[in-house]
Coordinates of C-alpha atoms and ligand atoms in Angstrom, one line a residue:
M19 CA 130.6 102.0 117.6
L20 CA 127.8 104.1 116.3
K21 CA 128.2 104.9 112.6
K22 CA 124.9 105.5 110.9
V23 CA 121.6 106.6 112.4
A24 CA 118.2 107.6 110.9
I25 CA 115.5 110.0 112.1
L26 CA 111.8 109.4 111.5
A27 CA 109.1 112.0 112.2
N28 CA 105.6 110.6 112.6
G29 CA 102.1 111.6 113.4
G30 CA 100.5 115.1 113.1
D31 CA 103.1 117.8 112.7
V32 CA 104.1 120.3 115.4
S33 CA 106.3 123.3 115.6
G34 CA 109.7 122.0 116.8
F35 CA 110.1 118.9 114.6
N36 CA 112.9 120.6 112.7
A37 CA 114.6 121.8 115.8
V38 CA 114.8 118.2 117.1
I39 CA 116.1 117.0 113.7
R40 CA 118.7 119.7 113.7
A41 CA 119.9 118.9 117.2
I42 CA 120.2 115.2 116.5
I43 CA 122.2 115.9 113.3
K44 CA 124.5 118.5 114.9
T45 CA 125.3 116.2 117.9
A46 CA 125.8 113.3 115.4
E47 CA 128.2 115.4 113.3
N48 CA 130.1 116.5 116.3
N49 CA 130.7 112.8 117.1
G50 CA 131.5 111.5 113.6
V51 CA 128.1 109.8 113.1
E52 CA 126.3 109.9 109.7
C53 CA 122.6 111.0 109.8
Y54 CA 119.8 110.0 107.5
G55 CA 116.1 110.8 107.5
Y56 CA 113.2 108.6 106.5
I57 CA 110.7 110.5 104.3
D58 CA 107.1 110.6 105.7
G59 CA 107.6 108.7 108.9
Y60 CA 106.9 105.0 109.1
R61 CA 105.7 105.1 105.4
G62 CA 109.3 106.0 104.5
L63 CA 110.6 103.1 106.6
L64 CA 108.3 100.7 104.8
K65 CA 109.1 102.0 101.3
N66 CA 112.9 102.3 102.2
N67 CA 112.8 105.9 101.3
Y68 CA 115.5 107.9 103.1
V69 CA 117.9 110.8 102.5
R70 CA 121.2 111.9 103.9
L71 CA 120.9 114.7 106.4
S72 CA 123.6 117.3 107.0
T73 CA 123.9 120.7 108.5
V74 CA 126.9 122.0 106.6
A75 CA 126.3 125.2 104.5
S76 CA 123.5 124.8 101.9
A77 CA 122.9 121.2 102.9
T78 CA 119.6 119.5 103.5
A79 CA 119.3 120.5 107.2
S80 CA 120.8 123.9 107.3
G81 CA 118.8 126.9 108.6
I82 CA 115.9 124.8 109.8
L83 CA 115.7 125.8 113.5
P84 CA 112.8 128.3 113.1
K85 CA 111.0 126.5 110.3
G86 CA 107.5 125.0 110.9
G87 CA 106.6 121.5 109.6
S88 CA 109.2 118.7 109.1
I89 CA 111.9 118.7 106.4
I90 CA 111.5 115.0 106.2
G91 CA 107.7 115.0 106.2
S92 CA 105.6 112.9 108.6
S93 CA 102.7 110.5 108.2
T94 CA 99.5 110.2 110.2
N95 CA 97.6 107.0 110.6
A96 CA 100.3 104.7 109.3
N97 CA 100.6 101.6 111.5
V98 CA 103.1 99.3 109.7
F99 CA 102.1 96.5 112.1
N100 CA 98.6 96.6 110.7
Y101 CA 99.0 98.5 107.4
K102 CA 96.0 99.5 105.3
I103 CA 96.3 98.2 101.7
E104 CA 93.7 99.3 99.2
K105 CA 93.5 96.7 96.4
E106 CA 92.7 97.2 92.8
D107 CA 89.3 95.6 93.1
G108 CA 88.4 98.3 95.7
T109 CA 88.7 96.0 98.7
V110 CA 90.8 96.8 101.7
E111 CA 93.0 94.6 103.7
Y112 CA 95.4 95.1 106.7
Q113 CA 98.8 93.5 106.8
D114 CA 101.7 93.3 109.3
L115 CA 104.5 94.7 107.2
S116 CA 106.9 95.4 110.1
D117 CA 109.3 92.7 109.0
V118 CA 109.8 94.6 105.7
C119 CA 110.8 97.6 107.8
V120 CA 113.2 95.6 109.9
Q121 CA 114.8 94.2 106.8
N122 CA 115.1 97.8 105.4
V123 CA 116.8 99.1 108.5
K124 CA 119.2 96.1 108.5
E125 CA 120.1 96.5 104.9
A126 CA 120.7 100.3 105.3
G127 CA 122.9 99.5 108.2
F128 CA 121.3 102.0 110.7
D129 CA 122.6 101.5 114.2
C130 CA 119.7 103.4 115.7
I131 CA 116.3 104.9 114.6
F132 CA 115.1 108.1 116.3
T133 CA 111.3 108.1 116.5
L134 CA 109.8 111.6 116.9
G135 CA 106.2 111.1 117.7
G136 CA 103.3 110.7 120.1
D137 CA 101.9 107.6 121.9
G138 CA 101.0 105.7 118.6
T139 CA 104.5 106.3 117.2
Q140 CA 106.2 105.2 120.4
K141 CA 104.1 102.1 120.6
S142 CA 105.4 101.1 117.1
A143 CA 108.9 102.0 118.2
R144 CA 108.6 99.8 121.2
D145 CA 107.4 97.0 119.0
F146 CA 110.4 97.5 116.6
S147 CA 112.7 97.3 119.6
L148 CA 111.2 93.9 120.4
K149 CA 112.2 92.8 116.9
G150 CA 115.8 93.8 117.6
I151 CA 116.0 97.3 116.2
N152 CA 117.6 100.0 118.3
V153 CA 115.2 102.9 118.8
I154 CA 115.2 106.1 120.8
G155 CA 111.9 108.0 121.1
V156 CA 111.4 111.8 121.4
P157 CA 108.0 112.8 122.7
K158 CA 106.1 115.0 120.2
T159 CA 102.6 116.3 120.2
I160 CA 100.8 119.6 120.6
D161 CA 98.4 117.6 122.9
N162 CA 101.0 117.1 125.6
D163 CA 99.5 113.7 126.4
V164 CA 102.5 111.4 126.2
A165 CA 102.9 109.3 129.4
C166 CA 106.0 109.6 131.6
T167 CA 107.1 113.1 130.5
D168 CA 106.1 116.5 131.9
I169 CA 106.1 118.1 128.5
T170 CA 106.2 117.2 124.8
F171 CA 107.7 119.4 122.1
G172 CA 105.2 121.5 120.1
Y173 CA 102.9 121.9 123.0
N174 CA 104.2 125.3 124.1
T175 CA 103.8 126.8 120.6
A176 CA 100.2 125.5 120.4
V177 CA 99.4 127.1 123.8
S178 CA 101.0 130.4 122.7
V179 CA 98.9 130.4 119.5
A180 CA 95.8 129.8 121.5
A181 CA 96.6 132.5 124.1
N182 CA 97.2 134.9 121.2
A183 CA 93.8 134.0 119.7
L184 CA 92.2 134.6 123.1
D185 CA 93.7 138.1 123.3
R186 CA 92.1 138.9 119.9
L187 CA 88.8 137.4 120.9
H188 CA 88.7 139.5 124.0
S189 CA 88.7 142.8 122.1
T190 CA 86.1 141.8 119.6
G191 CA 84.0 140.1 122.3
E192 CA 84.1 143.1 124.5
T193 CA 83.2 145.5 121.7
H194 CA 80.1 143.5 120.7
H195 CA 79.0 142.2 124.1
R196 CA 79.3 138.6 123.0
I197 CA 80.3 135.3 124.4
M198 CA 83.4 134.2 122.4
V199 CA 84.0 130.5 122.3
L200 CA 87.4 129.1 121.2
E201 CA 87.6 125.4 120.3
V202 CA 91.2 124.1 120.7
M203 CA 92.8 120.8 119.9
G204 CA 94.2 118.3 122.4
R205 CA 92.4 115.1 121.6
Y206 CA 91.3 113.4 124.8
A207 CA 93.4 115.6 127.1
G208 CA 92.7 119.2 128.2
W209 CA 96.2 120.5 128.5
I210 CA 96.1 123.1 125.6
A211 CA 92.6 124.3 126.7
L212 CA 93.5 124.7 130.4
E213 CA 96.9 126.3 130.0
S214 CA 95.8 128.7 127.2
A215 CA 92.7 129.6 129.3
I216 CA 95.0 130.7 132.1
A217 CA 97.4 132.4 129.7
G218 CA 94.6 134.2 127.8
G219 CA 92.5 135.2 130.8
A220 CA 89.4 133.1 129.9
D221 CA 86.4 132.9 132.1
V222 CA 85.4 129.3 131.4
A223 CA 87.5 126.3 130.3
L224 CA 85.9 123.0 129.4
I225 CA 88.2 120.0 129.3
P226 CA 87.7 116.3 128.7
E227 CA 88.8 115.4 132.2
I228 CA 85.9 117.2 133.8
P229 CA 82.5 116.5 132.1
Y230 CA 80.8 119.8 132.0
D231 CA 77.4 121.1 133.2
I232 CA 76.5 124.0 130.9
N233 CA 74.6 125.6 133.8
R234 CA 77.8 126.2 135.7
A235 CA 79.2 128.1 132.7
V236 CA 75.9 130.1 132.5
E237 CA 76.2 131.0 136.2
K238 CA 79.7 132.2 135.6
I239 CA 78.7 134.3 132.6
N240 CA 75.7 135.8 134.3
G241 CA 77.8 136.6 137.4
R242 CA 80.1 138.6 135.2
R243 CA 77.1 140.4 133.6
S244 CA 75.8 141.4 137.0
R245 CA 79.1 143.0 137.6
G246 CA 78.8 145.0 134.3
K247 CA 80.9 142.6 132.1
E248 CA 78.8 142.0 129.1
F249 CA 81.2 139.7 127.4
S250 CA 82.8 136.4 128.3
I251 CA 85.6 134.2 126.9
V252 CA 85.2 130.4 126.9
V253 CA 87.8 127.8 125.9
V254 CA 86.5 124.4 124.9
A255 CA 88.8 121.4 124.3
E256 CA 87.8 119.4 121.2
G257 CA 87.5 116.4 123.5
A258 CA 85.2 118.1 126.1
I259 CA 82.1 116.1 127.0
E260 CA 78.9 117.2 128.6
K261 CA 77.9 115.4 131.8
G262 CA 76.2 112.2 130.7
G263 CA 77.0 112.9 127.1
S264 CA 79.6 111.7 124.6
L265 CA 82.4 113.0 122.4
T266 CA 81.4 115.4 119.6
I267 CA 82.9 113.8 116.4
A268 CA 83.5 115.5 113.0
G269 CA 84.1 112.1 111.3
T270 CA 85.6 108.7 111.5
R271 CA 88.1 107.0 109.2
N272 CA 89.0 103.4 108.7
N273 CA 92.8 103.0 109.0
G274 CA 92.7 99.9 111.1
E275 CA 93.7 99.2 114.7
G276 CA 96.6 101.0 116.4
V277 CA 95.7 104.4 115.1
D278 CA 93.1 106.9 116.2
N279 CA 90.3 106.7 113.7
T280 CA 88.1 109.3 115.4
K281 CA 88.3 112.9 114.1
L282 CA 87.1 115.1 116.9
G283 CA 85.4 118.5 116.3
G284 CA 82.2 120.4 116.7
V285 CA 81.9 120.8 120.5
G286 CA 82.7 124.5 120.4
V287 CA 79.8 125.2 118.1
K288 CA 77.6 123.1 120.4
V289 CA 78.7 125.0 123.5
A290 CA 78.2 128.4 121.8
K291 CA 74.7 127.5 120.9
Q292 CA 73.8 126.2 124.4
L293 CA 75.2 129.4 125.9
E294 CA 73.4 131.7 123.5
E295 CA 70.1 130.0 124.3
L296 CA 70.6 130.0 128.1
T297 CA 72.1 133.5 128.6
G298 CA 70.4 135.4 125.7
L299 CA 73.8 136.8 124.8
E300 CA 75.0 136.5 121.2
S301 CA 77.7 133.8 121.0
R302 CA 80.3 133.1 118.4
C303 CA 82.6 130.1 118.0
T304 CA 86.1 130.1 116.5
V305 CA 87.8 126.8 115.8
L306 CA 91.6 127.3 116.0
G307 CA 92.4 124.1 114.2
Y308 CA 95.8 123.6 112.4
M309 CA 97.0 127.1 113.3
Q310 CA 98.1 125.4 116.5
R311 CA 100.5 123.0 114.7
G312 CA 101.9 125.2 111.9
G313 CA 104.6 127.8 111.8
T314 CA 107.6 128.7 113.7
P315 CA 108.2 127.3 117.2
T316 CA 108.3 129.5 120.3
A317 CA 111.8 130.1 121.9
F318 CA 110.7 127.6 124.6
D319 CA 109.9 124.9 122.0
R320 CA 113.2 125.6 120.2
V321 CA 115.1 125.1 123.4
L322 CA 113.1 122.0 124.5
S323 CA 113.4 120.4 121.0
T324 CA 117.1 121.1 121.0
K325 CA 117.5 119.5 124.4
Y326 CA 115.5 116.5 123.4
G327 CA 117.4 116.0 120.1
A328 CA 120.8 116.4 121.7
K329 CA 119.9 114.0 124.6
A330 CA 118.5 111.4 122.2
M331 CA 121.8 111.4 120.3
E332 CA 123.8 111.3 123.6
L333 CA 121.8 108.2 124.6
A334 CA 122.6 106.6 121.3
L335 CA 126.3 107.3 121.7
E336 CA 126.1 105.7 125.2
G337 CA 124.3 102.7 123.8
K338 CA 121.1 103.3 125.8
F339 CA 118.4 102.2 123.4
N340 CA 114.6 101.5 123.5
V341 CA 114.0 104.5 125.7
L342 CA 112.1 107.8 125.4
T343 CA 113.7 111.2 126.2
V344 CA 111.6 112.9 128.8
I345 CA 111.5 115.9 131.1
K346 CA 110.9 114.8 134.7
N347 CA 110.6 117.4 137.4
G348 CA 112.2 120.0 135.1
R349 CA 115.2 117.8 134.3
L350 CA 116.2 116.1 131.0
D351 CA 116.0 112.3 131.5
Y352 CA 114.9 109.1 129.8
V353 CA 112.6 106.2 130.6
P354 CA 112.1 102.7 129.0
L355 CA 109.6 102.8 126.1
E356 CA 107.9 99.9 127.9
D357 CA 107.0 102.3 130.7
V358 CA 105.5 104.7 128.2
V359 CA 103.4 102.4 126.0
G360 CA 103.5 99.0 127.7
N361 CA 100.2 97.3 127.9
N362 CA 100.6 96.8 131.6
K363 CA 100.5 100.6 132.2
K364 CA 97.2 101.8 130.9
I365 CA 97.0 105.4 131.9
G366 CA 93.5 106.7 131.1
A367 CA 92.9 104.9 127.8
V368 CA 89.6 106.1 126.5
S369 CA 87.1 105.0 124.0
G370 CA 87.8 106.4 120.5
N371 CA 91.5 106.3 121.2
T372 CA 93.9 103.6 120.0
K373 CA 93.2 100.3 121.8
E374 CA 96.5 100.2 123.8
S375 CA 97.1 103.8 124.3
N376 CA 98.6 105.2 127.5
I377 CA 97.8 108.9 127.3
R378 CA 98.6 111.3 130.1
K379 CA 95.6 113.4 131.0
V380 CA 95.2 116.4 133.2
S381 CA 95.0 115.2 136.8
M382 CA 92.8 117.0 139.3
D383 CA 95.7 117.8 141.6
D384 CA 97.7 119.4 138.8
D385 CA 98.8 123.0 139.5
L386 CA 97.0 124.2 136.4
V387 CA 93.7 122.9 137.7
K388 CA 94.3 124.4 141.2
T389 CA 95.4 127.7 139.7
A390 CA 92.4 127.9 137.4
R391 CA 90.1 127.3 140.3
H392 CA 91.8 129.8 142.6
I393 CA 91.4 132.6 140.1
G394 CA 87.8 131.7 139.4
I395 CA 88.0 130.1 135.9
C396 CA 84.9 128.0 135.7
L397 CA 85.8 124.4 134.7
G398 CA 82.2 123.4 134.2
D399 CA 81.7 121.5 137.5
Ligands
LIG421 O1 97.3 114.8 118.0 C1 97.5 116.0 117.4 C2 96.3 116.5 116.7 O2 96.6 117.8 116.2 C3 95.1 116.6 117.7 O3 95.1 117.7 118.5 C4 93.9 116.6 116.7 O4 92.8 116.0 117.3 C5 94.5 115.7 115.6 O5 95.9 115.7 115.7 C6 94.1 116.0 114.2 O6 94.6 115.0 113.4 P1 94.6 115.1 111.8 O7 95.9 115.7 111.4 O8 94.5 113.7 111.4 O9 93.5 115.9 111.4

């Protein structure tokens, strides 16, 4: 009998976190299960910091469906299996503190932990399941790069924000006869860039999966000019790479293994400069950044998050643990966490990413790629 469960939100925030949390709590309440939330993701699990969550009037989780962020916080770069400890003498050491977490869960009496996060979060969840903790993962990230699911919550909102930005760049670009470059997030996958390029009517989309030749983009822009279009719109994924080149990096951090220590950024400015030099047209770069993660979720993300949260709780009630809720061919489903993050299933792990990551990248036969090509969006190849 399921009595007490806890939710943990981990990794970079997305719009939709609270909608998942709400759906888990509501489904739990409807089945007589008590819900708790760890504060700041795996850090809260380590510090045994959790709160009671309830949706009854004026309670902790009431009215949160449209709210951005996470009411229980989230932590980035916290790998409790290799936790960074800064000592008083200034030295740094890494310790496996996962057994402290296991003890905390046991003492609290939680029958299941819901892990809302991306590939790194689900990898730790899988590792906790191997230590006897019941976990159920929910795939979160604006990057849409979690293996085994068609879509993660937060992604649709990020795409909508980017498409909206492209609409705005169109009018200013057209007025001043400029090339407007928009750098979007996505880490090592081009989902946000590609889908927003289609939604926002871009002329060029450069994604990590297709190393770009800048001359192809120049040809596209010059072709438009010859037809009287003096402006062009270019979307660049932060992980885009020039043919024969490498990632453009804004910085690195030292949080140990199992987390992504590479901070991407800067490729948009680089592309804008290249295009200005090669076309003679004035170019400007806008970096969309954290706008893609903050604020209220789209209706699509509210519904997706609610489906995921309710399904996660349904699985817990059925005793189906150590799985990830997914959307497969448009249907709500679940898969073993082992399939998502297991070391035997490396799906496009790339340098700069976590060592054992299984991220889902854009495949060349994806409908988005085909659609982009059909309507003449230049993909840099
Ligand atoms: O994974 C989500 C994401 O927003 C990426 O798109 C981006 O590269 C990264 O996180 C930024 O991380 P941080 O919050 O550490 O700056």
